Coordinates of C-alpha atoms in Angstrom, one line a residue:
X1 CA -22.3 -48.8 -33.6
X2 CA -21.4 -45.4 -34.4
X3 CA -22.4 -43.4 -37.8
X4 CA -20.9 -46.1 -40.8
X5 CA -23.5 -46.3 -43.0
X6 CA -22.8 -49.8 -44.1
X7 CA -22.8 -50.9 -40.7
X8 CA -26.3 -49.1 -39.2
X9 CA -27.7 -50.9 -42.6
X10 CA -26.8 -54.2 -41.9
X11 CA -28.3 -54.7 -38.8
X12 CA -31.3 -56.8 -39.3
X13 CA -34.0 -55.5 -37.3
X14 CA -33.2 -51.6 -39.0
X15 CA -33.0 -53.3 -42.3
X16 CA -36.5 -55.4 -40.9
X17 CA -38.0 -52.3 -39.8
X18 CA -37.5 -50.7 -43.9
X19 CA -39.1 -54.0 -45.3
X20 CA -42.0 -53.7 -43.6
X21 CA -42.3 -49.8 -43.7
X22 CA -42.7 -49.9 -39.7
X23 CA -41.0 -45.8 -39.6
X24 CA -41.6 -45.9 -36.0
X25 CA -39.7 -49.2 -35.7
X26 CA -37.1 -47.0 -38.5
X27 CA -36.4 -44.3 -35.8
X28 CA -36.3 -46.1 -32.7
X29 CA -33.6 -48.4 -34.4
X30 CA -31.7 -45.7 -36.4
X31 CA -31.6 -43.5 -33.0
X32 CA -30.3 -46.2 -30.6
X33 CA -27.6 -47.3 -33.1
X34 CA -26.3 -44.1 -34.4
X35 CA -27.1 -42.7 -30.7
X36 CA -29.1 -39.7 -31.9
X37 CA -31.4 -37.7 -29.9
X38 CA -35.2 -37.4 -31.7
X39 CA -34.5 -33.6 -32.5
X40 CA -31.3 -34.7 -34.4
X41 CA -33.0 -37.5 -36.2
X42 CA -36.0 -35.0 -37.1
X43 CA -32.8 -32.3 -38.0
X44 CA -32.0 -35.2 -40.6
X45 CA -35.5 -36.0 -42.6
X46 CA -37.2 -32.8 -41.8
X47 CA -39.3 -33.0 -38.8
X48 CA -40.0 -31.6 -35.4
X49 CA -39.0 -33.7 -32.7
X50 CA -43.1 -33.9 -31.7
X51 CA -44.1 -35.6 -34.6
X52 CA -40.6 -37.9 -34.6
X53 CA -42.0 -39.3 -31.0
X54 CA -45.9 -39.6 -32.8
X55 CA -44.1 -41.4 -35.5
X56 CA -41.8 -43.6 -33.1
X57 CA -44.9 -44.1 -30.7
X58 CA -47.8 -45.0 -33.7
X59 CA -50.1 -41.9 -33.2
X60 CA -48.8 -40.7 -36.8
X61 CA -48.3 -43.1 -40.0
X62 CA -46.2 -41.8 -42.3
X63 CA -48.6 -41.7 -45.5
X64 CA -46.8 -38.8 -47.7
X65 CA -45.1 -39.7 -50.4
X66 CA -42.7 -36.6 -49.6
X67 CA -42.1 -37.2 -46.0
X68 CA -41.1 -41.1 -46.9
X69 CA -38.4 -40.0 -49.6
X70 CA -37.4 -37.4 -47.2
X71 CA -36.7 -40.2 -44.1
X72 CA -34.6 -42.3 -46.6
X73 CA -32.5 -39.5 -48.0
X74 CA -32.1 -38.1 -44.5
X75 CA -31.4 -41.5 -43.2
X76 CA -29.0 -42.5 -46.2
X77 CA -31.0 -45.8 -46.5
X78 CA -29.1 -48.0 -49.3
X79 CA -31.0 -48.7 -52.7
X80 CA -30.1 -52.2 -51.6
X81 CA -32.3 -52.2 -48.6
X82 CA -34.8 -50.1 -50.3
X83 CA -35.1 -52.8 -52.7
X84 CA -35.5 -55.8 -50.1
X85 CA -38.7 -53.7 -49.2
X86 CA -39.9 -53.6 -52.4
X87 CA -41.8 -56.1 -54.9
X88 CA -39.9 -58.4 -56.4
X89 CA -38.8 -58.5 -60.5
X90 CA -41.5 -61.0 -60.6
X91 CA -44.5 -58.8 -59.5
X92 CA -44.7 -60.5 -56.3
X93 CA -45.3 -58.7 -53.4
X94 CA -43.6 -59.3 -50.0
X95 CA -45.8 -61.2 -47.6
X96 CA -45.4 -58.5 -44.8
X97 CA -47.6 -56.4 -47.1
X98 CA -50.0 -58.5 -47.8
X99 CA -50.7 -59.3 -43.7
X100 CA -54.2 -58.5 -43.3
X101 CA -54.6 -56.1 -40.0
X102 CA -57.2 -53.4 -39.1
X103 CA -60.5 -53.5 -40.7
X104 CA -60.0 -56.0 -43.4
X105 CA -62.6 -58.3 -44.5
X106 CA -63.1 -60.4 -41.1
X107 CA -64.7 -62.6 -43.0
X108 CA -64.5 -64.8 -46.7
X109 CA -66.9 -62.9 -48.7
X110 CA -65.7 -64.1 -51.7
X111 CA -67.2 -67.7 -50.5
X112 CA -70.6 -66.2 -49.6
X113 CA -70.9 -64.6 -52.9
X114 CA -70.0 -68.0 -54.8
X115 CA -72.3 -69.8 -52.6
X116 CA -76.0 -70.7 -52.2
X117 CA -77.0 -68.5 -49.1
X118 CA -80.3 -70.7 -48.0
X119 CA -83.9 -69.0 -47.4
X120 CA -82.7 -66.1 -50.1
X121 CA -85.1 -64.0 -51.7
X122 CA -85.9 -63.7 -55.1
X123 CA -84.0 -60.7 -56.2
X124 CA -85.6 -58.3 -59.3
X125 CA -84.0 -55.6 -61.0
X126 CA -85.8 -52.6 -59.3
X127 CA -83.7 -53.8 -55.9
X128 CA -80.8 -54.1 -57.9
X129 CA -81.2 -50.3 -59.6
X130 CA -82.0 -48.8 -56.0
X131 CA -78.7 -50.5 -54.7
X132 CA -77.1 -48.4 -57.6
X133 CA -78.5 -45.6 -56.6
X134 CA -77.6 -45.5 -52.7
X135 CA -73.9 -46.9 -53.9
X136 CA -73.9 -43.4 -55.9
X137 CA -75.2 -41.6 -53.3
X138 CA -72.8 -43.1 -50.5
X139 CA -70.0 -41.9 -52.9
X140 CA -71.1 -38.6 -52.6
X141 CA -71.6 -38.0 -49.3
X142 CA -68.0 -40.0 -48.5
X143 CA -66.6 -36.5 -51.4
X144 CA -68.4 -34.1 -48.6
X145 CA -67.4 -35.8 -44.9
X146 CA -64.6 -38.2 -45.5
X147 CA -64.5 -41.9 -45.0
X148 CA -64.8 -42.6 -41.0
X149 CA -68.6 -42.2 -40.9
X150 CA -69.3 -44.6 -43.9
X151 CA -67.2 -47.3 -43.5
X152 CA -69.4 -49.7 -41.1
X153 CA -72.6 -48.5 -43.4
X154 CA -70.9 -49.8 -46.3
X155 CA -69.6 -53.0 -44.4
X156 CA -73.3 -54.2 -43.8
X157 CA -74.5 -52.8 -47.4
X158 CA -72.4 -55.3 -48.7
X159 CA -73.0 -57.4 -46.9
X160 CA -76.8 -57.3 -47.8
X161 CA -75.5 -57.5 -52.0
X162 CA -73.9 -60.6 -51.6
X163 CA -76.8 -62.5 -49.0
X164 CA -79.3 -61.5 -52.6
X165 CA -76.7 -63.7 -54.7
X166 CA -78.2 -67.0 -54.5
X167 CA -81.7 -65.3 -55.1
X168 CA -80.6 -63.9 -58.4
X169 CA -81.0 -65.8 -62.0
X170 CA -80.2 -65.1 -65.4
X171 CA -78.9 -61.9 -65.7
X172 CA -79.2 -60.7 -62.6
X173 CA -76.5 -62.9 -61.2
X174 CA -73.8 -60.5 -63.1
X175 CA -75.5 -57.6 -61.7
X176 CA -75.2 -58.5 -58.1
X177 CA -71.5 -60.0 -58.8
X178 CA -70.6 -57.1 -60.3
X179 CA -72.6 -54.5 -57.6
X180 CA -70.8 -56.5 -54.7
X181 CA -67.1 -55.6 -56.9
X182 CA -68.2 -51.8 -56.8
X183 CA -69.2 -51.7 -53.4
X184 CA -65.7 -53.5 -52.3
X185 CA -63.6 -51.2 -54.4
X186 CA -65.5 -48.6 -52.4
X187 CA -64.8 -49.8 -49.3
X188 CA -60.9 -50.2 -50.4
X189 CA -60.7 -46.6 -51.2
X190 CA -62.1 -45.8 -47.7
X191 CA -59.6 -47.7 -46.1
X192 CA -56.8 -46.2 -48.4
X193 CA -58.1 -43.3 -47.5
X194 CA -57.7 -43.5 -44.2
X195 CA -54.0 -45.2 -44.6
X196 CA -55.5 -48.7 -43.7
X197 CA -52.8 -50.3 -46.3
X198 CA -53.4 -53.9 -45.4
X199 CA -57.0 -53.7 -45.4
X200 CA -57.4 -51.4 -48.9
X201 CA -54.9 -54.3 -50.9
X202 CA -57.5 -57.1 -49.5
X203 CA -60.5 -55.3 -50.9
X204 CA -59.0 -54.4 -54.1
X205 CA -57.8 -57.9 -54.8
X206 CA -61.7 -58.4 -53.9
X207 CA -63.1 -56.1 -56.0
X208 CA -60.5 -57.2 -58.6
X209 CA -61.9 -61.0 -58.5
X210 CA -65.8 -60.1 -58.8
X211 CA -65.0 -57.8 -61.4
X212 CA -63.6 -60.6 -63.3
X213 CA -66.3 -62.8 -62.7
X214 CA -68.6 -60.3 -63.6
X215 CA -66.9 -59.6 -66.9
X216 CA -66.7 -55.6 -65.6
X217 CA -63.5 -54.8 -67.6
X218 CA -63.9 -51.0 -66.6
X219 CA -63.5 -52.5 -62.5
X220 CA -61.3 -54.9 -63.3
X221 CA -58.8 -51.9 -64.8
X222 CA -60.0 -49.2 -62.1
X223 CA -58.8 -51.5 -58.9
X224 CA -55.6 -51.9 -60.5
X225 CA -55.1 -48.7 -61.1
X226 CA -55.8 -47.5 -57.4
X227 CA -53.3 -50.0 -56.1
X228 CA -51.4 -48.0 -58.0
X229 CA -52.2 -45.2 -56.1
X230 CA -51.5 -47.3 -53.3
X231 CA -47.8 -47.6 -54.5
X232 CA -47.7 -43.8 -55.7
X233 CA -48.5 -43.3 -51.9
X234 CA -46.0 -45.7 -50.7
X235 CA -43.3 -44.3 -52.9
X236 CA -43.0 -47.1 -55.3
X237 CA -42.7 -45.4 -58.2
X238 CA -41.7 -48.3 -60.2
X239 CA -44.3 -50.3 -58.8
X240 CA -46.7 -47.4 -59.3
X241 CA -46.0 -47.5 -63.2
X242 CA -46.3 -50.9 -64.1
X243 CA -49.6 -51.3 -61.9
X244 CA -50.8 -49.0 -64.2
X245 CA -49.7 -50.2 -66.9
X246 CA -51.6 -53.8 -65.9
X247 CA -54.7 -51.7 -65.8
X248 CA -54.8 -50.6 -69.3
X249 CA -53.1 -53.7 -71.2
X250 CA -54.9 -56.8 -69.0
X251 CA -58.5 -55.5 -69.0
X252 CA -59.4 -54.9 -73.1
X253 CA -62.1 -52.5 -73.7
X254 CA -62.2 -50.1 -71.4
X255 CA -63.3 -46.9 -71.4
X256 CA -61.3 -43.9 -72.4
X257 CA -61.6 -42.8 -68.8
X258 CA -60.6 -45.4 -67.4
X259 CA -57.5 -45.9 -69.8
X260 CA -57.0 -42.1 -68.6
X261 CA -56.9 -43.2 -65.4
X262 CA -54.2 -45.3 -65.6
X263 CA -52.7 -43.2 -67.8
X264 CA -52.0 -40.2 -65.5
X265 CA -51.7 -42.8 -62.2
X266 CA -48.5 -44.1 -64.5
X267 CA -47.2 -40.3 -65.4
X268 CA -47.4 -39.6 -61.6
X269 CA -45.3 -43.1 -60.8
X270 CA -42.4 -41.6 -63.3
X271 CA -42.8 -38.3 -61.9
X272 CA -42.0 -40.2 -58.9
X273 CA -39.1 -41.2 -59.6
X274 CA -37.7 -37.9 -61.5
X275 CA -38.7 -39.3 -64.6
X276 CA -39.9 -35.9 -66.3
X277 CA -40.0 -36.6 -69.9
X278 CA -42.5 -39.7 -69.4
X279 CA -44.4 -38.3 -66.3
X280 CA -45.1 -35.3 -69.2
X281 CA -45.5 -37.7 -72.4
X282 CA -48.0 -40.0 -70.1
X283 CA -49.5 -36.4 -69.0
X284 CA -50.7 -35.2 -72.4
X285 CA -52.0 -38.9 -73.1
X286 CA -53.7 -39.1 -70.0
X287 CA -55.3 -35.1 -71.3
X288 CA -56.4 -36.8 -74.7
X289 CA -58.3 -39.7 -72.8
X290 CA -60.2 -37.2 -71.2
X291 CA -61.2 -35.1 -73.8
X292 CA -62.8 -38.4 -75.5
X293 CA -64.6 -39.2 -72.1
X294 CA -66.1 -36.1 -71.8
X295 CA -67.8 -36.2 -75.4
X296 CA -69.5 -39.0 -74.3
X297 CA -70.2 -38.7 -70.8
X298 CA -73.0 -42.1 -71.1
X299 CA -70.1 -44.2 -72.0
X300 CA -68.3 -44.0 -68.6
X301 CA -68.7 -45.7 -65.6
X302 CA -70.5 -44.4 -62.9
X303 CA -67.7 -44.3 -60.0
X304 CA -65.7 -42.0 -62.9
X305 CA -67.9 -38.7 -62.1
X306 CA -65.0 -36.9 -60.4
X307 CA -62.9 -37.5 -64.0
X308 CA -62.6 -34.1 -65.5
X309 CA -60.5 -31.3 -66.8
X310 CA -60.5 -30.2 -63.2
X311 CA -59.5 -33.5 -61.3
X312 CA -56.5 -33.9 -64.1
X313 CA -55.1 -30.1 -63.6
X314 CA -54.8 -30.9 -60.0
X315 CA -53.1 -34.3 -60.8
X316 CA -50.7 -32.3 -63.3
X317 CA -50.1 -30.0 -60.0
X318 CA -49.1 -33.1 -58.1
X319 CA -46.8 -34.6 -61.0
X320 CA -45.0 -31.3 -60.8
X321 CA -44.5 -31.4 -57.3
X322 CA -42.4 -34.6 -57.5
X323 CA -40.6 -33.1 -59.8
X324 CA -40.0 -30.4 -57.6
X325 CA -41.1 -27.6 -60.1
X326 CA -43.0 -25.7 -57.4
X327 CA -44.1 -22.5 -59.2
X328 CA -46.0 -25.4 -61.9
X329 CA -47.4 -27.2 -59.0
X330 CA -48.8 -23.9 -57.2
X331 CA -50.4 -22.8 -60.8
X332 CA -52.0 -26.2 -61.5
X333 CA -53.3 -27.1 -57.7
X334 CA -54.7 -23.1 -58.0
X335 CA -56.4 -23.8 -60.9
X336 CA -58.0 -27.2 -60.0
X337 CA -59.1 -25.6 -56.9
X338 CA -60.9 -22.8 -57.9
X339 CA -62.4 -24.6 -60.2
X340 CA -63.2 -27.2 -57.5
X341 CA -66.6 -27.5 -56.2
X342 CA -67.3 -27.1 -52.8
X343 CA -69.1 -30.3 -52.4
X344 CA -65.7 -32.2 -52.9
X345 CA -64.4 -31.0 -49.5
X346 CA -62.2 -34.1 -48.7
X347 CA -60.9 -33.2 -52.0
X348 CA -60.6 -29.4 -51.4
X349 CA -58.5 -30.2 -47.9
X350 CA -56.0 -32.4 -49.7
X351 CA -55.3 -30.4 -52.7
X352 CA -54.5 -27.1 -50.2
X353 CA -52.6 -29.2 -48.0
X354 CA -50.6 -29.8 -51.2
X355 CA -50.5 -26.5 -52.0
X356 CA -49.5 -25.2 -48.9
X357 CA -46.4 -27.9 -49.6
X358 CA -45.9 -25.9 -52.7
X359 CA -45.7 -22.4 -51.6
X360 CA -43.6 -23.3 -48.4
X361 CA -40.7 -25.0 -50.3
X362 CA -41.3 -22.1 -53.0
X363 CA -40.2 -19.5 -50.4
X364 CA -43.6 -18.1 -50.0
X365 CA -44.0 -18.7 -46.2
X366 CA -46.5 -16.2 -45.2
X367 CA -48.8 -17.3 -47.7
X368 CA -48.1 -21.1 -47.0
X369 CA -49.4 -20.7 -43.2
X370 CA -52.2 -19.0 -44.3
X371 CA -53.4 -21.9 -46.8
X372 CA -51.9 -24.6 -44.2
X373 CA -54.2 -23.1 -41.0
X374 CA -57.6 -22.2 -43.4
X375 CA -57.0 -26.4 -44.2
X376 CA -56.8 -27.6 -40.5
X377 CA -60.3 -27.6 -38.8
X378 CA -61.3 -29.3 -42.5
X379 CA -58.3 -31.7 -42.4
X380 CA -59.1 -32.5 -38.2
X381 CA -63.0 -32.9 -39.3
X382 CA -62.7 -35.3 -42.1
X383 CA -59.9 -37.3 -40.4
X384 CA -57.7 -37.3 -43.9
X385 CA -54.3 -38.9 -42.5
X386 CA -53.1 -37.8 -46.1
X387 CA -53.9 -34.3 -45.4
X388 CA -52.8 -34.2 -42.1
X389 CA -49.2 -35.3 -43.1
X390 CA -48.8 -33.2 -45.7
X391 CA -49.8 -30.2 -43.1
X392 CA -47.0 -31.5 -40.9
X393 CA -44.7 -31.8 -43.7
X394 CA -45.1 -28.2 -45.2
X395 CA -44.9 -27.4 -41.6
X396 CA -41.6 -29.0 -41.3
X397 CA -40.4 -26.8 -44.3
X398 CA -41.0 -23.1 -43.0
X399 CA -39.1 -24.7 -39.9
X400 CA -35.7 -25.5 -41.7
X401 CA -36.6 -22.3 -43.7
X402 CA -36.8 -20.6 -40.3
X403 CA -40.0 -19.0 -41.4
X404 CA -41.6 -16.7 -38.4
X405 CA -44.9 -18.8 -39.5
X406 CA -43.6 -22.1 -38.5
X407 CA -44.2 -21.7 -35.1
X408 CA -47.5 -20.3 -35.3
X409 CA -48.8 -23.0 -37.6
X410 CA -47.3 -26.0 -35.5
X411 CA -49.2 -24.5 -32.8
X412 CA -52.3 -24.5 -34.4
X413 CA -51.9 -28.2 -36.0
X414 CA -51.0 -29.4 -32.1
X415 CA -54.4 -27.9 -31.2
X416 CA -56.3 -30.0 -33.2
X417 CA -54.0 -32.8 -33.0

């Protein structure tokens, strides 16, 4: 077909491929039509022709928000097809995204909980307040080994909350509505964690529901704002901004945590998009939100312990990456890890991933390898798909740099691969 734009574009299954954010089924298509080789195609968005055939073969997702805009600026993929794949003016979402795959909820839970579950105990609130605590403590442990060795726990934890529904009165029936909501937003986060799209939207829209029920306006805001993260990770950044926005106008009374939340989630969707002016106005809101929170600590919800000056300067390192100020971006992500506790280790692997990013497009290649390959046994541990991108993608930088380090540190991520 040649190398017209216009007409690679309008074949249907490349433009089908874009819709439903199947890259692999993007550079099978793309290469076959414009008759490119895998080391040209990864010439065009920024890869080595290894991870091109991982990506074209499903051993890689593409889950960074930097390697996506990269593909469809190397790929010259139309804002008309780019919009086809994205939600609609209406706030609907496509149905391709919404097809449940992978670990979703394999069964309706959302039934069980509504339901009289027969031979139920009696449920008391001392049951309920230990749930609390291992929920707690499950979020904790998930900060220090990742996701992959929690996820079944979790699965059959809830599964336990909502069997105690129809044994609950008064009350307690909030409490367990409202305990089965955190423990699905939990279990969402897992699975966006570990780039399970499908699965993550079904158990936020879960979460989403119970908190309603439950009258938990802080949950009801916080799952909308991590499906805006979702977007953010996507590359939506318009989707990603009025997500948050949903969080902090539909669910009155919230926090000032939570409200900061959504504040900085809808900074990082206009940074996003190059929008630097309201990525730094939402920015400094975001900063004030927190400084209320942490006068009163008691007043926030319990899954908002990570929400500090630390966590924001690391999100104010990430804004600044989109906006491809890199020097910013290395100073913030420097600060916020330092300052990092070591107990947050999934958190610790990301952010130097990130700043590996940052120092390789800076021109600081030497130092970039040496963040990238002190990140990879962590990033191969924990199982981060995130993390592990982001190390392929600062990778893929010192290579069109021609960095000396390039090779060295795409032989050590091949090792653990």
């Amino acid at each position: 077909m040649g190398e017209d734009p216009g007409a690679l574009w309008s074949h249907p299954q490349l433009a089908a491929a874009v819709f439903n954010e199947d890259w692999g089924a993007v550079f099978r298509a793309y290469r076959k039509l414009a008759g490119l080789s895998q080391s040209r195609l990864g010439e065009r968005v920024g890869l080595v022709q290894p991870d091109v055939s991982d990506i074209e073969r499903g051993r890689r997702q593409v889950t960074s928000v930097e390697v996506r805009q990269r593909i469809v600026e190397g790929l010259g993929i139309p804002s008309s097809v780019q919009a086809a794949a994205a939600p609609t003016t209406t706030g609907k979402v496509p149905v391709a995204s919404l097809t449940l795959s992978g670990p979703a909820p394999d069964e309706d839970l959302l039934a069980r909980v509504t339901s009289v579950v027969g031979s139920a105990h009696r449920v008391d609130a001392a049951t309920l307040d230990w749930f609390d605590e291992l929920l707690a403590a499950h979020r904790r442990a998930e900060d220090q080994i990742g996701a992959r060795p929690l996820v079944d726990v979790m699965r059959q934890q809830l599964r336990t909350v909502v069997d105690m529904y129809s044994g609950a009165r008064g009350p307690l029936v909030n409490r367990v509505v409202r305990l089965a909501s955190e423990h699905a937003q939990f279990l969402a986060w897992m699975a966006q964690d570990q780039a399970e799209t499908a699965a993550a939207l079904a158990w936020y829209d879960r979460s989403h529901e119970w908190a309603l029920e439950a009258g938990d306006a802080n949950m009801a805001a916080t799952t909308l704002s991590m499906k805006a993260h979702m977007a953010w990770s996507g590359g939506r950044g318009g989707r990603c901004v009025r997500l948050a926005e949903a969080a902090r106008w539909s669910a009155p009374g919230t926090s000032p945590g939570v409200q900061g939340m959504a504040a900085q989630m809808a900074a990082r969707g206009y940074a996003l998009n190059g929008a630097a002016d309201s990525a730094r106005r939402m920015l400094d809101e975001a900063q004030g939100l927190i400084g209320q929170a942490s006068e009163h600590p008691e007043d926030e919800p319990v899954w908002m312990y990570f929400y500090d000056e630390t966590w924001f300067t690391l999100q104010r390192g990430m804004a600044a990456m989109h906006l491809r100020d890199w020097r910013t971006a290395v100073e913030h992500i420097t600060a916020g890890l330092d300052a990092l506790p070591d107990e947050y280790r999934r958190d610790k692997t990301w952010y130097r991933a990130c700043l590996s990013h940052a120092l390789a497009e800076m021109g600081e290649s030497t130092q970039a390898a040496s963040v990238a390959m002190a990140s990879i046994p962590d990033a191969a541990a924990i199982g981060r798909p995130h993390s592990w991108n982001e190390l392929h993608a600062m990778a893929a930088v010192l290579l069109r740099r021609g960095a000396k380090e390039s090779q060295q540190t795409i032989a050590m991520l091949r090792e653990y691969d």
